[in-house]
Short mmCIF file of C-alpha atoms in Angstrom, two decimals:
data_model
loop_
_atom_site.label_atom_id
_atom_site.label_comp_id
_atom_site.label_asym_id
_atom_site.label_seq_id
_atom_site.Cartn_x
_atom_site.Cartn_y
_atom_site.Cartn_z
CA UNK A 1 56.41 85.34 -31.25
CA UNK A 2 56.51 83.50 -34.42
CA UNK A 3 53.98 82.36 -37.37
CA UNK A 4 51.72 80.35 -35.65
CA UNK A 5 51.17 76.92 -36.80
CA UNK A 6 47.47 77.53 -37.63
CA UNK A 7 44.90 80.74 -37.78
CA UNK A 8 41.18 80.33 -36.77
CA UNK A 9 39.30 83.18 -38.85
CA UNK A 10 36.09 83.88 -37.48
CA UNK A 11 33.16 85.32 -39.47
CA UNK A 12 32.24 88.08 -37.27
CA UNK A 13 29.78 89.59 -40.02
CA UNK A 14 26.41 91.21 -38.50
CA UNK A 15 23.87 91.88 -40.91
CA UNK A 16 20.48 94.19 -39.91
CA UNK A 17 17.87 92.39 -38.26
CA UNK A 18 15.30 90.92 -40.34
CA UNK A 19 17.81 89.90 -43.14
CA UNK A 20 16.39 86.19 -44.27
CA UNK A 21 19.94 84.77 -44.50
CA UNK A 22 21.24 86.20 -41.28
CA UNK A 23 24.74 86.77 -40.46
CA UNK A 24 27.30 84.79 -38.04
CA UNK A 25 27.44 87.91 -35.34
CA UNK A 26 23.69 87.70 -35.32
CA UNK A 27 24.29 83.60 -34.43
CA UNK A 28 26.73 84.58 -31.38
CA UNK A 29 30.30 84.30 -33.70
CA UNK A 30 31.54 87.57 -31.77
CA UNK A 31 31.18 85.31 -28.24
CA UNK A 32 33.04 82.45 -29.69
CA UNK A 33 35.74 84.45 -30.71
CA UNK A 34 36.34 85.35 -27.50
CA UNK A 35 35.71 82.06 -26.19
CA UNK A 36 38.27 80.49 -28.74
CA UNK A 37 41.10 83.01 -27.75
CA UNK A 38 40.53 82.82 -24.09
CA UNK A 39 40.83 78.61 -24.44
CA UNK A 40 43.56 79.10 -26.59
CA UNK A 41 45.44 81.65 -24.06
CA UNK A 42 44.37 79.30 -21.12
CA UNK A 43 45.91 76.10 -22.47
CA UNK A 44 49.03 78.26 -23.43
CA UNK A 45 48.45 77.58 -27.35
CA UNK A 46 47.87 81.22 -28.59
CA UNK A 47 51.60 82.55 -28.86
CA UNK A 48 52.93 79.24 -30.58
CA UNK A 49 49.91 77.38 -31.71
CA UNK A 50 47.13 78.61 -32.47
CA UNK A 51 45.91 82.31 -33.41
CA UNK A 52 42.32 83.21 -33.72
CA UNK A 53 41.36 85.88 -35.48
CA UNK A 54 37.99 87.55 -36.67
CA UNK A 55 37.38 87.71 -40.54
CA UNK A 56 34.56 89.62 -42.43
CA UNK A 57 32.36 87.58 -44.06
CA UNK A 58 33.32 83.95 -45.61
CA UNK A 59 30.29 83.39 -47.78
CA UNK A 60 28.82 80.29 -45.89
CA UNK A 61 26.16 82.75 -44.45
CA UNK A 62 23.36 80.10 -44.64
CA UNK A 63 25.95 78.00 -42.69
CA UNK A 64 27.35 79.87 -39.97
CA UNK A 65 28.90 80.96 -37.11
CA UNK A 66 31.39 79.98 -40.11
CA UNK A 67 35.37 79.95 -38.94
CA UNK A 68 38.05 79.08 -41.64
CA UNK A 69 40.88 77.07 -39.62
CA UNK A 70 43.93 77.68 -42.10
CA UNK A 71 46.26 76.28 -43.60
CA UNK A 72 44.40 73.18 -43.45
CA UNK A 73 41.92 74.44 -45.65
CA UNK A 74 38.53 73.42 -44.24
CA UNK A 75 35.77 75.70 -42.38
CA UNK A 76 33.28 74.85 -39.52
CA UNK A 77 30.08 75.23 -39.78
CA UNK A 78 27.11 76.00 -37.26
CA UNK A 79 29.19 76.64 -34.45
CA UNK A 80 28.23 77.26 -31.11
CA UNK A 81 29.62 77.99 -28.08
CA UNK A 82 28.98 74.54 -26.76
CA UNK A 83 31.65 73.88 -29.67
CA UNK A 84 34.82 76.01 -28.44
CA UNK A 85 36.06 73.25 -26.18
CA UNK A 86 35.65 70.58 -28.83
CA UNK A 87 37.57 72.51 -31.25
CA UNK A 88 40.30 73.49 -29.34
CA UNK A 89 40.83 69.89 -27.85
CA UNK A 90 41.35 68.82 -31.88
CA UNK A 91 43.92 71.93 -32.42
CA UNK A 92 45.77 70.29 -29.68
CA UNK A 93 45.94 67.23 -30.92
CA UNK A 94 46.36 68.15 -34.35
CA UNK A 95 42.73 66.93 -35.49
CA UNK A 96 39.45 68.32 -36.08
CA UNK A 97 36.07 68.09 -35.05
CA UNK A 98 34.17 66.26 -38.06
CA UNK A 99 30.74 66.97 -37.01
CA UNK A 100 31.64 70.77 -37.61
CA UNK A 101 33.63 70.73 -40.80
CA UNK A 102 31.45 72.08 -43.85
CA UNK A 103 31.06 69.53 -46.45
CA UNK A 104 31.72 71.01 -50.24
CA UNK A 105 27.46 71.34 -50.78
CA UNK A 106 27.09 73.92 -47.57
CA UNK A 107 29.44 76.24 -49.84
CA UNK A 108 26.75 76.88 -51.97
CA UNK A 109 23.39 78.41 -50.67
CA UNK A 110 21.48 76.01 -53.01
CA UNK A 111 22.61 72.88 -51.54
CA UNK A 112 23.30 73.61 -48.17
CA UNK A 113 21.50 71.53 -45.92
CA UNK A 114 19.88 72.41 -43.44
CA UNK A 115 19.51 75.47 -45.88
CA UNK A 116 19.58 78.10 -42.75
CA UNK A 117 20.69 77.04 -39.65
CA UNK A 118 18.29 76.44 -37.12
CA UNK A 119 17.79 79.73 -34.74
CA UNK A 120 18.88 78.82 -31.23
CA UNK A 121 16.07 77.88 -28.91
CA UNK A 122 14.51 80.85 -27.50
CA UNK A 123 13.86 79.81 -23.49
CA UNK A 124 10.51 78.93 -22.81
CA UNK A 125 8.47 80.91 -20.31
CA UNK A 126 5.63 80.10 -18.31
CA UNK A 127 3.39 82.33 -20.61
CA UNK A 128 4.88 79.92 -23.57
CA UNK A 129 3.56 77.16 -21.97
CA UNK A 130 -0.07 77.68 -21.76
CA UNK B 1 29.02 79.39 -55.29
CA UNK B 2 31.87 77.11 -53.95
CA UNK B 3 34.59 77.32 -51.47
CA UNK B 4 37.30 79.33 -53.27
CA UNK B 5 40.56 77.87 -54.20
CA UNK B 6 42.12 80.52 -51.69
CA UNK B 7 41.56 83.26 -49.51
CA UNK B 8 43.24 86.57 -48.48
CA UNK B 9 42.89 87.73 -44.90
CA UNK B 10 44.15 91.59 -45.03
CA UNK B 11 44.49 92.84 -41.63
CA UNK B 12 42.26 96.06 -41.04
CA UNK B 13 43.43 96.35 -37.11
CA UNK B 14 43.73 100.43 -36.64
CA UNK B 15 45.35 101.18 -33.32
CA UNK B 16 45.35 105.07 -32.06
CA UNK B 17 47.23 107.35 -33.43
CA UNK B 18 50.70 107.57 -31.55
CA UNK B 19 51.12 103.91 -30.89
CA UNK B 20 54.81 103.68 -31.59
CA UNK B 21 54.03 99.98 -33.85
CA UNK B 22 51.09 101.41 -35.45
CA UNK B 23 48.82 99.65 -37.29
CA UNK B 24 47.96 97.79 -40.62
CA UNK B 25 44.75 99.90 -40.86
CA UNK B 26 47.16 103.22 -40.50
CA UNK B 27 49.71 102.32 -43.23
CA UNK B 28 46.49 101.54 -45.60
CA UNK B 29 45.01 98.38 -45.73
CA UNK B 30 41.21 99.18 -45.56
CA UNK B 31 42.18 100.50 -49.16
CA UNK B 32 44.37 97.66 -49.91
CA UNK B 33 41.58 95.22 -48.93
CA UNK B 34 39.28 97.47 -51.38
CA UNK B 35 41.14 97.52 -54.51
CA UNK B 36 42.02 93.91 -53.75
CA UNK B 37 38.28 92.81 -54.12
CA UNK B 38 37.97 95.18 -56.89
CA UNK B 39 40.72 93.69 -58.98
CA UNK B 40 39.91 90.09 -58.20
CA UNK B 41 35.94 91.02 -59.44
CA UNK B 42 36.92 92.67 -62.90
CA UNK B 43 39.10 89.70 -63.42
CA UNK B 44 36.37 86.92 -63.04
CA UNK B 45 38.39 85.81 -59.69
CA UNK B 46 36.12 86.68 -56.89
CA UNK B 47 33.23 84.31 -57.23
CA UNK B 48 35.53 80.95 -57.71
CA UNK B 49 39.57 81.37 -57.15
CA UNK B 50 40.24 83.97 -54.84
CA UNK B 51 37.84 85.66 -51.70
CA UNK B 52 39.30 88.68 -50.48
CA UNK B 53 38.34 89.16 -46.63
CA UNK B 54 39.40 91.49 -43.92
CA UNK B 55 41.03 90.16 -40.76
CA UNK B 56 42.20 91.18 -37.21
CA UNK B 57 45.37 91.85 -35.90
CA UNK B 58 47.77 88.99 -37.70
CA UNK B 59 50.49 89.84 -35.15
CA UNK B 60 53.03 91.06 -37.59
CA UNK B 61 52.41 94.76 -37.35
CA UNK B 62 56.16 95.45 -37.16
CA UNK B 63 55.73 94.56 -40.90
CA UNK B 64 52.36 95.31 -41.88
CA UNK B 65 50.28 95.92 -44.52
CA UNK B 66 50.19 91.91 -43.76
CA UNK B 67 47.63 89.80 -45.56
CA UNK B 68 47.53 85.90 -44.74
CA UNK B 69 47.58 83.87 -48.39
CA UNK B 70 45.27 80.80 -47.02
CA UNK B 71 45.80 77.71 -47.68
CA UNK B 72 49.01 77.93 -48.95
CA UNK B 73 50.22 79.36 -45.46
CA UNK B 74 52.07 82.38 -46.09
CA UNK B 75 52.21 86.39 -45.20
CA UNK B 76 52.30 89.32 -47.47
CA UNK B 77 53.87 92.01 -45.37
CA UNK B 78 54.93 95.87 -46.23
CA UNK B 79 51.72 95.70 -48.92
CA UNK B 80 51.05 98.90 -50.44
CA UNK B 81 48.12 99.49 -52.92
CA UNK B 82 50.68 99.82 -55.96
CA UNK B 83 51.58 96.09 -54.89
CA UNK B 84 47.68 94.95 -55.78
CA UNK B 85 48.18 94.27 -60.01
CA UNK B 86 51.15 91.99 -59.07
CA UNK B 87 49.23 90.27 -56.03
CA UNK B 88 46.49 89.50 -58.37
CA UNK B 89 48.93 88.18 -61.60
CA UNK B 90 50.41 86.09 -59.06
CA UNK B 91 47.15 84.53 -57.83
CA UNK B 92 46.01 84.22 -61.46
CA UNK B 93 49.29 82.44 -62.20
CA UNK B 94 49.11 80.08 -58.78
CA UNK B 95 52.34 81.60 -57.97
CA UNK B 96 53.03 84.06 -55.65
CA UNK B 97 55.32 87.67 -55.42
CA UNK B 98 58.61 86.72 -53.57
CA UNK B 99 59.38 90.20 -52.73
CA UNK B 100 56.48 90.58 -50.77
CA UNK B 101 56.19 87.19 -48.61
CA UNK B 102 57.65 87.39 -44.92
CA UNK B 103 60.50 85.55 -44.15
CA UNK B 104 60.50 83.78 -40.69
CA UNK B 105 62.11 86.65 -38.84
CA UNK B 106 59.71 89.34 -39.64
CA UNK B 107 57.46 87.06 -37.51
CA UNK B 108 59.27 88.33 -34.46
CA UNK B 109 59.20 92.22 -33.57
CA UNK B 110 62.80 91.89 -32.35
CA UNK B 111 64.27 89.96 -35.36
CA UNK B 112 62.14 92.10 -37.67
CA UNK B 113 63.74 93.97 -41.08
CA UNK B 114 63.11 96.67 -41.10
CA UNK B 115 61.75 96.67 -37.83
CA UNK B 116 59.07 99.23 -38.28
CA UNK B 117 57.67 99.51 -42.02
CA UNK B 118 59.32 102.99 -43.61
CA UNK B 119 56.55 105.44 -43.16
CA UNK B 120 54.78 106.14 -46.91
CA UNK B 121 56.89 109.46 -48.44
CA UNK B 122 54.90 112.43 -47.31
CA UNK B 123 54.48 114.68 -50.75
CA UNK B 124 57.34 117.21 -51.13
CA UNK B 125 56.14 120.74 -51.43
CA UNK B 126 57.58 123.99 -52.06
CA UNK B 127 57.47 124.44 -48.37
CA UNK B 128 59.50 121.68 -47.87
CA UNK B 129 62.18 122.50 -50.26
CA UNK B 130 63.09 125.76 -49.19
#
């Protein structure tokens, strides 16, 4: 093994139910950090590469599943798991995925639009629909 | 709030007791991580220049306590708490404390020096000295 060439942390914070701002485990970050180290292990990237590791909370709570991709310095943003094989196609090519990457405003609760991310669509049931 | 100028990512992985590599979490570093935050708070750090999060496993436990300095791309290893003032001047002073950052070998279990941290002293007593 050897220091790998970049580190995924992943915001696996979990916060009690009913907490307004939420927390990234609550938005599913626990299942993409298994999904990002069993793409990374699959493609052969995670002993050289690319390690992904789970991190206690970033501070982009209004913005997560939050993951800080170091050393390049930037964070995603409102991942899902939809996400994992877009992200790990731009580790291995040495890009990233814009749509993702937090711009400097969704640091800070104030300005972070949208200000809470949008909870994922519960599945509608026939007793929904009437 | 704003994304900090950097971030430390203290491993907190605690393996079972008996595991012959141990663990960062063994040798300390939920206390590390602690008195890290502390430190960066009474100095004014936390909220702008330095976040101090937890991690998983950073794959150097051979030389662990390991904390990942992001985004400047280097390890701390063989951290002990009386290593926090001096972690926290050298933050403050954008450098960084040479004695403490891994060289490329203690990446690597088998080129690793020393390859197992030394165990913290145990306290002599009486007992012991007889």
């Amino acid at each position: 093994m050897a220091q790998r060439r970049r580190y995924l942390f992943v915001c696996v914070n979990r916060r009690p139910d009913g907490v307004p701002k939420g927390s990234c485990a609550q938005r599913g970050s626990v299942e993409i950090h298994a999904a990002l180290k069993a793409e990374l292990a699959a493609r052969g990237m995670a002993k050289t590469e690319v390690r992904a590791c789970t991190a206690s909370c970033l501070d982009t709570c209004w913005a997560g599943p939050s993951i800080a991709v170091e050393p390049d310095g930037y964070f995603y943003g409102r991942v899902t798991l939809a996400d994992v094989p877009a992200i790990v196609d731009a580790l291995a090519a040495g890009s990233r995925v814009e749509r993702l990457v937090l711009p400097p405003e969704d640091f800070d609760e104030k300005t972070a639009h949208p200000a809470l991310p949008v909870p994922a669509a519960a599945p509608v049931t026939p007793e929904d629909q009437r």
